[in-house]
XYZ file of N, CA and C in Angstrom:
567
model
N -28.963 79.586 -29.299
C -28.807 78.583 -28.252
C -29.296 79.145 -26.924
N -30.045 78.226 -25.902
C -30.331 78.326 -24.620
C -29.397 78.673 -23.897
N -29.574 80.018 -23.161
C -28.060 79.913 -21.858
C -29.086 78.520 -20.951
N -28.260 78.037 -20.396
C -28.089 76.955 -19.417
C -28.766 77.341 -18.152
N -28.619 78.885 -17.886
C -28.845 79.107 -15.962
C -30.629 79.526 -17.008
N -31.025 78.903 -17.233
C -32.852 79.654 -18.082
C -33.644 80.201 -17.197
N -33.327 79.322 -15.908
C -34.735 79.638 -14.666
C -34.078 80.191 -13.888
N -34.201 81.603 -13.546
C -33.540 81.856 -12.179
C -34.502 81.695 -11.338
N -33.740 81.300 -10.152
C -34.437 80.961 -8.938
C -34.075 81.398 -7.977
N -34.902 81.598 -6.618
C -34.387 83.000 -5.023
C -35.054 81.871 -4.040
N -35.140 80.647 -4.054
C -34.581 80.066 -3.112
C -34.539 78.190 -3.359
N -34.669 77.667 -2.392
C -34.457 76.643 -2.605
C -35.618 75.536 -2.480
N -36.836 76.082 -2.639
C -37.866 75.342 -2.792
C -38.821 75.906 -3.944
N -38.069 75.932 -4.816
C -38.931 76.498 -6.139
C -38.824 75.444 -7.050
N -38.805 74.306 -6.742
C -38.649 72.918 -7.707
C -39.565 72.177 -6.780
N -40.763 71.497 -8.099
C -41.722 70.061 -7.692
C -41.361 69.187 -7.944
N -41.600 68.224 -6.944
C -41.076 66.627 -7.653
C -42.421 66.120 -7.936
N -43.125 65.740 -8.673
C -44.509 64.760 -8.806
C -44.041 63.265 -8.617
N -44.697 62.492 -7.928
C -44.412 61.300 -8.151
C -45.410 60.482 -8.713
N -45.439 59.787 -9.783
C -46.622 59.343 -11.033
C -47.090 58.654 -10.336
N -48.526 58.227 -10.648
C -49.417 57.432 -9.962
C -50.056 57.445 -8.821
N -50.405 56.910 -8.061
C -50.864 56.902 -6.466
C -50.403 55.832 -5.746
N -50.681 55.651 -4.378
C -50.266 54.356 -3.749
C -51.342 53.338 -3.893
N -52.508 53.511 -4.643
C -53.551 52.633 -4.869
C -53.492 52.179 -6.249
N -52.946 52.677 -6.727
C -52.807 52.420 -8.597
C -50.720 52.958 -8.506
N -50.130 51.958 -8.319
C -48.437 52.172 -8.824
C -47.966 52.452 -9.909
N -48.740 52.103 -10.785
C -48.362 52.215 -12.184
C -47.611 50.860 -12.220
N -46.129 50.649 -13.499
C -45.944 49.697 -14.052
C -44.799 48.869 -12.809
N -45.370 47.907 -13.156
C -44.484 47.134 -11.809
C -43.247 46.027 -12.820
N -42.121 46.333 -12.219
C -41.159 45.320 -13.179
C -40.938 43.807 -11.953
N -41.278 42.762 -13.382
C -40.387 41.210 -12.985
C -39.135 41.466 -12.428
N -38.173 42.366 -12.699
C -36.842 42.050 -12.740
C -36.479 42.581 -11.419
N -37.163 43.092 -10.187
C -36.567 43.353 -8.749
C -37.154 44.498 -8.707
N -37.563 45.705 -9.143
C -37.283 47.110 -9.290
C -39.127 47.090 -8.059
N -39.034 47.875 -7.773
C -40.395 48.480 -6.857
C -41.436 48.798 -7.841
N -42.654 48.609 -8.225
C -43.801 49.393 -8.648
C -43.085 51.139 -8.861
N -43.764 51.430 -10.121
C -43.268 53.024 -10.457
C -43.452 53.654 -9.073
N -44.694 53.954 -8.381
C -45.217 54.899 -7.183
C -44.080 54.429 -5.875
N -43.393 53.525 -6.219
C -43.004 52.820 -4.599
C -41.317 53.295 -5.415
N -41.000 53.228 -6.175
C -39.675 53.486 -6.216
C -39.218 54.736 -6.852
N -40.282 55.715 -7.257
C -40.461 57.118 -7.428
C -40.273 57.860 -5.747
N -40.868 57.277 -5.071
C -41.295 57.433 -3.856
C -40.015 57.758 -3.048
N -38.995 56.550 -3.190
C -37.924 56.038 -2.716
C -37.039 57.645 -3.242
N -36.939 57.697 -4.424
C -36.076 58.413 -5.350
C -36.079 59.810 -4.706
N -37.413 60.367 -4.422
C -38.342 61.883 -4.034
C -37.510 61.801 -2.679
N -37.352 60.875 -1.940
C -36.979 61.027 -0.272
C -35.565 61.796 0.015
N -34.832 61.513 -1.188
C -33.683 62.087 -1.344
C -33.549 63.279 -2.034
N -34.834 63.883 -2.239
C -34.687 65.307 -2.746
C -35.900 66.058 -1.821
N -36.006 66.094 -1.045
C -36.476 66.711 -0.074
C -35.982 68.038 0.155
N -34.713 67.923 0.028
C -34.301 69.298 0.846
C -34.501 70.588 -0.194
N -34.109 70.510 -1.582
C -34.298 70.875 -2.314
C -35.749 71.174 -3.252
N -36.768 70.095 -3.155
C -37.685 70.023 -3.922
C -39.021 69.988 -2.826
N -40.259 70.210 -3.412
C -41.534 70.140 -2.766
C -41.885 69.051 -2.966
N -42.460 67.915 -2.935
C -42.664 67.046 -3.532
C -44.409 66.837 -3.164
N -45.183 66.178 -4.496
C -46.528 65.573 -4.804
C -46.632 65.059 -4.928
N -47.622 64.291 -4.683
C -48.599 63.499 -5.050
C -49.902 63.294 -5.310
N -50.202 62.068 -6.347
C -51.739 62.178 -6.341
C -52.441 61.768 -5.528
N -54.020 61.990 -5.282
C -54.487 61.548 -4.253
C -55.192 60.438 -4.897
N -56.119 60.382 -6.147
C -56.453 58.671 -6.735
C -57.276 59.089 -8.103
N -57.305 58.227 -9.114
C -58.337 57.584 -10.070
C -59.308 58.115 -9.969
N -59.913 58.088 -8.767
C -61.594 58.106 -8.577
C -62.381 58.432 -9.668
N -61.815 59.874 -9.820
C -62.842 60.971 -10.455
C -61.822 60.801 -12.252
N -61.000 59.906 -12.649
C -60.586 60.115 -13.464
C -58.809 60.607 -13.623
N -58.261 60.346 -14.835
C -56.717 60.827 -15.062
C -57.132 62.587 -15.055
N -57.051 62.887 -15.500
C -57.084 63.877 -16.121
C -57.671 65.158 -14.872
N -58.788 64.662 -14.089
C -59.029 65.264 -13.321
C -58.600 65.437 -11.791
N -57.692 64.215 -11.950
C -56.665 64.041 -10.537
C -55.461 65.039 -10.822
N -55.097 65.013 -12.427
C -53.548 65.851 -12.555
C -54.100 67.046 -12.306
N -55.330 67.927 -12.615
C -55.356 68.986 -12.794
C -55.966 69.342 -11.374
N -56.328 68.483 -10.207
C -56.660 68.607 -8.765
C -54.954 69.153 -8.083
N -53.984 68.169 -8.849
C -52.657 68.228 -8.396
C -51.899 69.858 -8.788
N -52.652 70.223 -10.187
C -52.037 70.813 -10.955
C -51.920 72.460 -10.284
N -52.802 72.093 -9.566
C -53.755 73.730 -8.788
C -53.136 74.102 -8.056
N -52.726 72.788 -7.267
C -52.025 73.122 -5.607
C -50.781 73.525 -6.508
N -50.206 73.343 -7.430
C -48.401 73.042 -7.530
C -48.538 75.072 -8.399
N -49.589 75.055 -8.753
C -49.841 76.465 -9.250
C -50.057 77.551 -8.368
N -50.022 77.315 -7.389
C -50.353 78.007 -5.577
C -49.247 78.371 -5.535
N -48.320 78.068 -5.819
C -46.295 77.833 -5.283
C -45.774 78.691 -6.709
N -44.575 79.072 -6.221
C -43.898 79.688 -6.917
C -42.915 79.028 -7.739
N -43.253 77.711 -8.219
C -42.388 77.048 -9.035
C -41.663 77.575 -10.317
N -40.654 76.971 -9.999
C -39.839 77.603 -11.706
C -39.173 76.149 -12.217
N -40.041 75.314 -11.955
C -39.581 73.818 -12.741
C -40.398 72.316 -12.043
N -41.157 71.740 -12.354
C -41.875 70.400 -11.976
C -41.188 69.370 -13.158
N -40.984 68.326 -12.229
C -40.690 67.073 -12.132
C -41.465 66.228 -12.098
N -42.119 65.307 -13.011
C -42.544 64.482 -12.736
C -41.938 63.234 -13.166
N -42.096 62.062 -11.586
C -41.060 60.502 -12.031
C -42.161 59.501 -12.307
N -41.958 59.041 -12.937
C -41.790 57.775 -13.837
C -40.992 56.741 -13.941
N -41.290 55.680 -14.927
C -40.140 54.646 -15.653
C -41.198 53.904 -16.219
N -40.921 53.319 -17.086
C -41.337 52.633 -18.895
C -41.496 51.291 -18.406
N -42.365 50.887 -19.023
C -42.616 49.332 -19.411
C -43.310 49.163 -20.494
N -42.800 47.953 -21.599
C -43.135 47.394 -22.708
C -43.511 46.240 -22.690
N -44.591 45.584 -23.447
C -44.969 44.139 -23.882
C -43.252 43.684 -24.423
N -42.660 44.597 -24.946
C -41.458 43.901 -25.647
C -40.402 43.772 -24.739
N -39.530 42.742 -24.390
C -38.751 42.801 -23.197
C -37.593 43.647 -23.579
N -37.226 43.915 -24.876
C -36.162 44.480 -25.541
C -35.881 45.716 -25.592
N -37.414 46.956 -25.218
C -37.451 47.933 -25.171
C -36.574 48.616 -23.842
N -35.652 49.667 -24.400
C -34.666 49.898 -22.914
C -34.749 51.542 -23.417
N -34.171 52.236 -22.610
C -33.416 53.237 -21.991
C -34.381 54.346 -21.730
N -33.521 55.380 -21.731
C -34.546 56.727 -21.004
C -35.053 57.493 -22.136
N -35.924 58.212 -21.505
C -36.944 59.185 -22.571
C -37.315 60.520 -21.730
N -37.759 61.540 -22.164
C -38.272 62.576 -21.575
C -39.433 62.973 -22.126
N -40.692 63.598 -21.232
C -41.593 64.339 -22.406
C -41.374 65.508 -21.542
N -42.535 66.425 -22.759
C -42.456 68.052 -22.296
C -43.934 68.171 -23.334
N -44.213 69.204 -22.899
C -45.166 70.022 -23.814
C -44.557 70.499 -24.908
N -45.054 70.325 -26.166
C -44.287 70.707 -27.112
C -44.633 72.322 -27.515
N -44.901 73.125 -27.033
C -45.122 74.225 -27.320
C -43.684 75.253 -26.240
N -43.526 74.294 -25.041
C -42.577 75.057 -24.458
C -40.993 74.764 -24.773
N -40.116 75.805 -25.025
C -38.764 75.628 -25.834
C -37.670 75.127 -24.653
N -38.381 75.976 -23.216
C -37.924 75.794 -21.934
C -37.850 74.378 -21.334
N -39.208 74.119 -21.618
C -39.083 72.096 -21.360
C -38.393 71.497 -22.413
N -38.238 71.486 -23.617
C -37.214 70.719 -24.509
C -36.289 71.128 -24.587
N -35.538 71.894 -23.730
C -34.682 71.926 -23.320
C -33.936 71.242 -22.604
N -34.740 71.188 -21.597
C -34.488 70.636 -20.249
C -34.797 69.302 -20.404
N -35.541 68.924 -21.384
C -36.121 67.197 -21.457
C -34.926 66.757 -22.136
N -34.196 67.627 -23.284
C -32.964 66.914 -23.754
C -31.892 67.035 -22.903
N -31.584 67.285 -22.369
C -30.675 67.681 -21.018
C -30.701 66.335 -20.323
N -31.876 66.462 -19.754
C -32.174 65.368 -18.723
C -32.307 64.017 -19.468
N -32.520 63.752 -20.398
C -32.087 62.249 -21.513
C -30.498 62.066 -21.493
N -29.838 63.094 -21.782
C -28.439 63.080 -21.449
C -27.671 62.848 -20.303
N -28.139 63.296 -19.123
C -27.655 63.453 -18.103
C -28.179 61.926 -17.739
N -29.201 61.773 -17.326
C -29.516 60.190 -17.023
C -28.628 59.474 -17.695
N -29.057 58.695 -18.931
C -28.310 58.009 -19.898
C -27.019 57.550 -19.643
N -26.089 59.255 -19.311
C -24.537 59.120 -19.273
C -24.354 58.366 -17.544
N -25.167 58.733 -16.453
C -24.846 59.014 -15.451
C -25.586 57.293 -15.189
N -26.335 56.810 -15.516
C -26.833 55.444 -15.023
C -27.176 54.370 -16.041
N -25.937 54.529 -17.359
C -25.648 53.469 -18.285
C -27.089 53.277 -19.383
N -27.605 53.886 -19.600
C -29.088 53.377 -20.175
C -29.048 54.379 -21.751
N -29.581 53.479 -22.876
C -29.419 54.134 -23.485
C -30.447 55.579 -23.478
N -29.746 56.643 -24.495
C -30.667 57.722 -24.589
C -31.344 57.780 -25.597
N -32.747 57.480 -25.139
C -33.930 57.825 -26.453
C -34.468 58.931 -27.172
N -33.791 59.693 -26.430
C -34.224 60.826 -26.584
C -35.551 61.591 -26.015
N -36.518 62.503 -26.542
C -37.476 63.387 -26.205
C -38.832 63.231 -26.505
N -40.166 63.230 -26.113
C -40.645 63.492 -27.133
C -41.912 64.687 -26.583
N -42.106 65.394 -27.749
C -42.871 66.543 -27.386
C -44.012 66.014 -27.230
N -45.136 66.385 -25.705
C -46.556 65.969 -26.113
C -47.441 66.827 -26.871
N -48.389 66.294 -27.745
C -48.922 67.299 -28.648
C -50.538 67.597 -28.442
N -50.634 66.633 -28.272
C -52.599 66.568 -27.838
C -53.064 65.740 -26.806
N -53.769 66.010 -26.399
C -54.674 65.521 -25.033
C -54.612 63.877 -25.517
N -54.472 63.213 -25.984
C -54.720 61.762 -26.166
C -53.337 61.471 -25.571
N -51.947 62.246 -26.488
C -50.884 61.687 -25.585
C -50.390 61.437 -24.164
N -50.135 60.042 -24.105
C -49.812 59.716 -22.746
C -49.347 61.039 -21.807
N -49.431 60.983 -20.814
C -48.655 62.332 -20.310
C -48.911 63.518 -20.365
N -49.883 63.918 -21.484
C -50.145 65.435 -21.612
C -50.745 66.492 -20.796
N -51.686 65.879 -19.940
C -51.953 66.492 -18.902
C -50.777 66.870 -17.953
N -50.361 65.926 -17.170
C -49.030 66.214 -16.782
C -48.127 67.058 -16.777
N -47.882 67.436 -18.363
C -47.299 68.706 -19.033
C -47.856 69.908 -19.429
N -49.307 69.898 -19.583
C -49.887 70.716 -19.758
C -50.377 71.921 -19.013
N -51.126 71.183 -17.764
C -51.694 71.903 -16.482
C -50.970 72.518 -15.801
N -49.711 71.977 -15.258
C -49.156 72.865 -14.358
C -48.486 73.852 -14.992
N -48.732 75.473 -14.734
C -48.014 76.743 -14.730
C -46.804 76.351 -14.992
N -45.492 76.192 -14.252
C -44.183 76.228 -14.544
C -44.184 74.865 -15.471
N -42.661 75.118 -16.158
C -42.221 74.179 -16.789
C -42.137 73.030 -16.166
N -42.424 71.425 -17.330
C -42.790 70.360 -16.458
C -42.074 69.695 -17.456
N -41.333 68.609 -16.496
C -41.272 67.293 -18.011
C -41.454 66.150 -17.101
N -41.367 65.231 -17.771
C -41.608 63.936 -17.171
C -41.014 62.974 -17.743
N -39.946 62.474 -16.677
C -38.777 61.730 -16.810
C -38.983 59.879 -16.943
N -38.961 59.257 -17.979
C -39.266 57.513 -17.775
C -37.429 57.419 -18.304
N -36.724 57.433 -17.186
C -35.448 56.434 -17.254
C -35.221 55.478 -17.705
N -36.025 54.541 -17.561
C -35.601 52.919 -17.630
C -36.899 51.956 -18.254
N -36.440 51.125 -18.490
C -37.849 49.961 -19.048
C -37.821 48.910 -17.914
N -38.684 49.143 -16.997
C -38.828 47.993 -15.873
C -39.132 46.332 -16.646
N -39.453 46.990 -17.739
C -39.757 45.418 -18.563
C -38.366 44.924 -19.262
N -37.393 45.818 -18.852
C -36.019 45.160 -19.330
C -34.968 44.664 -18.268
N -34.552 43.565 -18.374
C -33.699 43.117 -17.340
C -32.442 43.935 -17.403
N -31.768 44.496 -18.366
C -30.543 44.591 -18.243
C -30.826 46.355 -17.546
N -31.604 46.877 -18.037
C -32.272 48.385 -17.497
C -32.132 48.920 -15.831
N -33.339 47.779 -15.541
C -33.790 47.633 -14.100
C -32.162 47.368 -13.316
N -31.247 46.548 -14.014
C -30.164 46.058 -12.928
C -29.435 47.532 -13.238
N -29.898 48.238 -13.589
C -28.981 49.947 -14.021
C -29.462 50.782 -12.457
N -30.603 50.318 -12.095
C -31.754 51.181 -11.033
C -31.932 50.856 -9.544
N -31.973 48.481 -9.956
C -31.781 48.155 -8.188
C -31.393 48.886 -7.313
N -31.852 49.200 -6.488
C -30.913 49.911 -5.387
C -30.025 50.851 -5.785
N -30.759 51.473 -6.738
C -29.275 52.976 -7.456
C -30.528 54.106 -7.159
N -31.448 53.866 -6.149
C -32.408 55.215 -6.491
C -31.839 56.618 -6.062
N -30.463 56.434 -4.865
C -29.710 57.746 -4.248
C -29.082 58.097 -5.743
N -28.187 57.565 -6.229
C -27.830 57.607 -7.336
C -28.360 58.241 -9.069
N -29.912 57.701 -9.060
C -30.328 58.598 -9.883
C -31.093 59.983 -9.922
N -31.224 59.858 -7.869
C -31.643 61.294 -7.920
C -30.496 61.900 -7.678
N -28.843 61.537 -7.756
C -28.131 62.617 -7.989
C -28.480 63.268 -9.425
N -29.301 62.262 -10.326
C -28.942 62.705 -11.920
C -30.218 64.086 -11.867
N -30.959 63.560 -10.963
C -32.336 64.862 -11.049
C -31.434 65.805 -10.500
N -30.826 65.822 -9.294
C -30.261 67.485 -9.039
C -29.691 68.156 -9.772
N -29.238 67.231 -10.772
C -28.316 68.100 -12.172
C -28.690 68.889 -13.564
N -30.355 67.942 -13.479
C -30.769 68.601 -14.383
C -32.015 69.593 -13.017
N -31.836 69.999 -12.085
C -32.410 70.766 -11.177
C -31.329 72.385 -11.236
N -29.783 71.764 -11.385
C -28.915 72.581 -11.326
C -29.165 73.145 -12.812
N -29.492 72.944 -13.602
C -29.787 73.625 -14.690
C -30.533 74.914 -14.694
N -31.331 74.829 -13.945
C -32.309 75.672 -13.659
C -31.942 77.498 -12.302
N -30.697 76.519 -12.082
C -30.361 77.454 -10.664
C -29.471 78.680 -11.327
């Protein structure tokens, strides 16, 4: 079994927050009230400031893949011992709900921490837990994400903006679920 304290850390800016998408591309925007992913990731990051570095992308232009790994460089400059990247889910199916985590599946350190953080959300803002899933190859959603940056990374989708009962878990709870990030941040301390 994992001891719990895995990452030691010597100060208090050795945690990234990524926030998915750009302000030109939001990612998935929910019917049900909730902000565009980039606008309510955004919201979430403001409240971890003190603690975290926080990123962003700068755009599309040149491609996915070549924006994460533009991002991936700077966050590899820093002495990180854990990246964050936010998210949240949307489905064609309105039925699809609760939280998920990915990680690189090669690191034991991120599935760790990705099952952790499925738990900790879940319990802490009513949603069910989906559990994990490891990314495995460059096609999977996300893999860049998890791949590029040096320190351990996962990337957190909480909620299904395409679910009504989800989103009313999130309205206006964004102080609230970044208490759930400091906890799986405190994992690390």
């Amino acid at each position: 079994m994992l001891n719990k304290k895995i990452l030691k850390t010597n100060n208090m800016k050795d945690i990234a927050i990524v926030i998915g998408h750009t302000i030109d591309s939001k990612g998935a925007c929910s019917p049900f009230g909730v902000p565009c992913e980039w606008d309510f990731n955004s919201k979430v990051a403001s409240y971890l400031t003190d603690i975290a570095d926080i990123f962003t992308y700068s755009n599309y232009k040149s491609g996915y893949t070549t924006m994460v790994k533009r991002n991936a460089a700077k966050i590899n400059k820093g002495n990180y011992k854990l990246v964050i990247e936010l998210h949240y889910n949307a489905a064609v199916d309105s039925s699809a709900n609760g939280c998920k985590t990915l990680y690189y599946f090669k690191n034991k350190v991120g599935k760790y921490l990705a099952e952790q953080s499925s738990k900790i959300i879940s319990q802490d803002m009513g949603v069910k837990d989906r559990g994990i899933t490891a990314l495995v190859n460059a096609n999977d959603r996300g893999f860049a994400a998890v791949y590029y940056p040096n320190p351990t990374t996962i990337l957190l989708e909480p909620f299904f903006g395409s679910n009504n009962l989800d989103t009313s878990k999130f309205i206006g709870n964004e102080e609230k679920y970044s208490k759930s990030i400091r906890k799986i941040i405190n994992l690390v301390k």
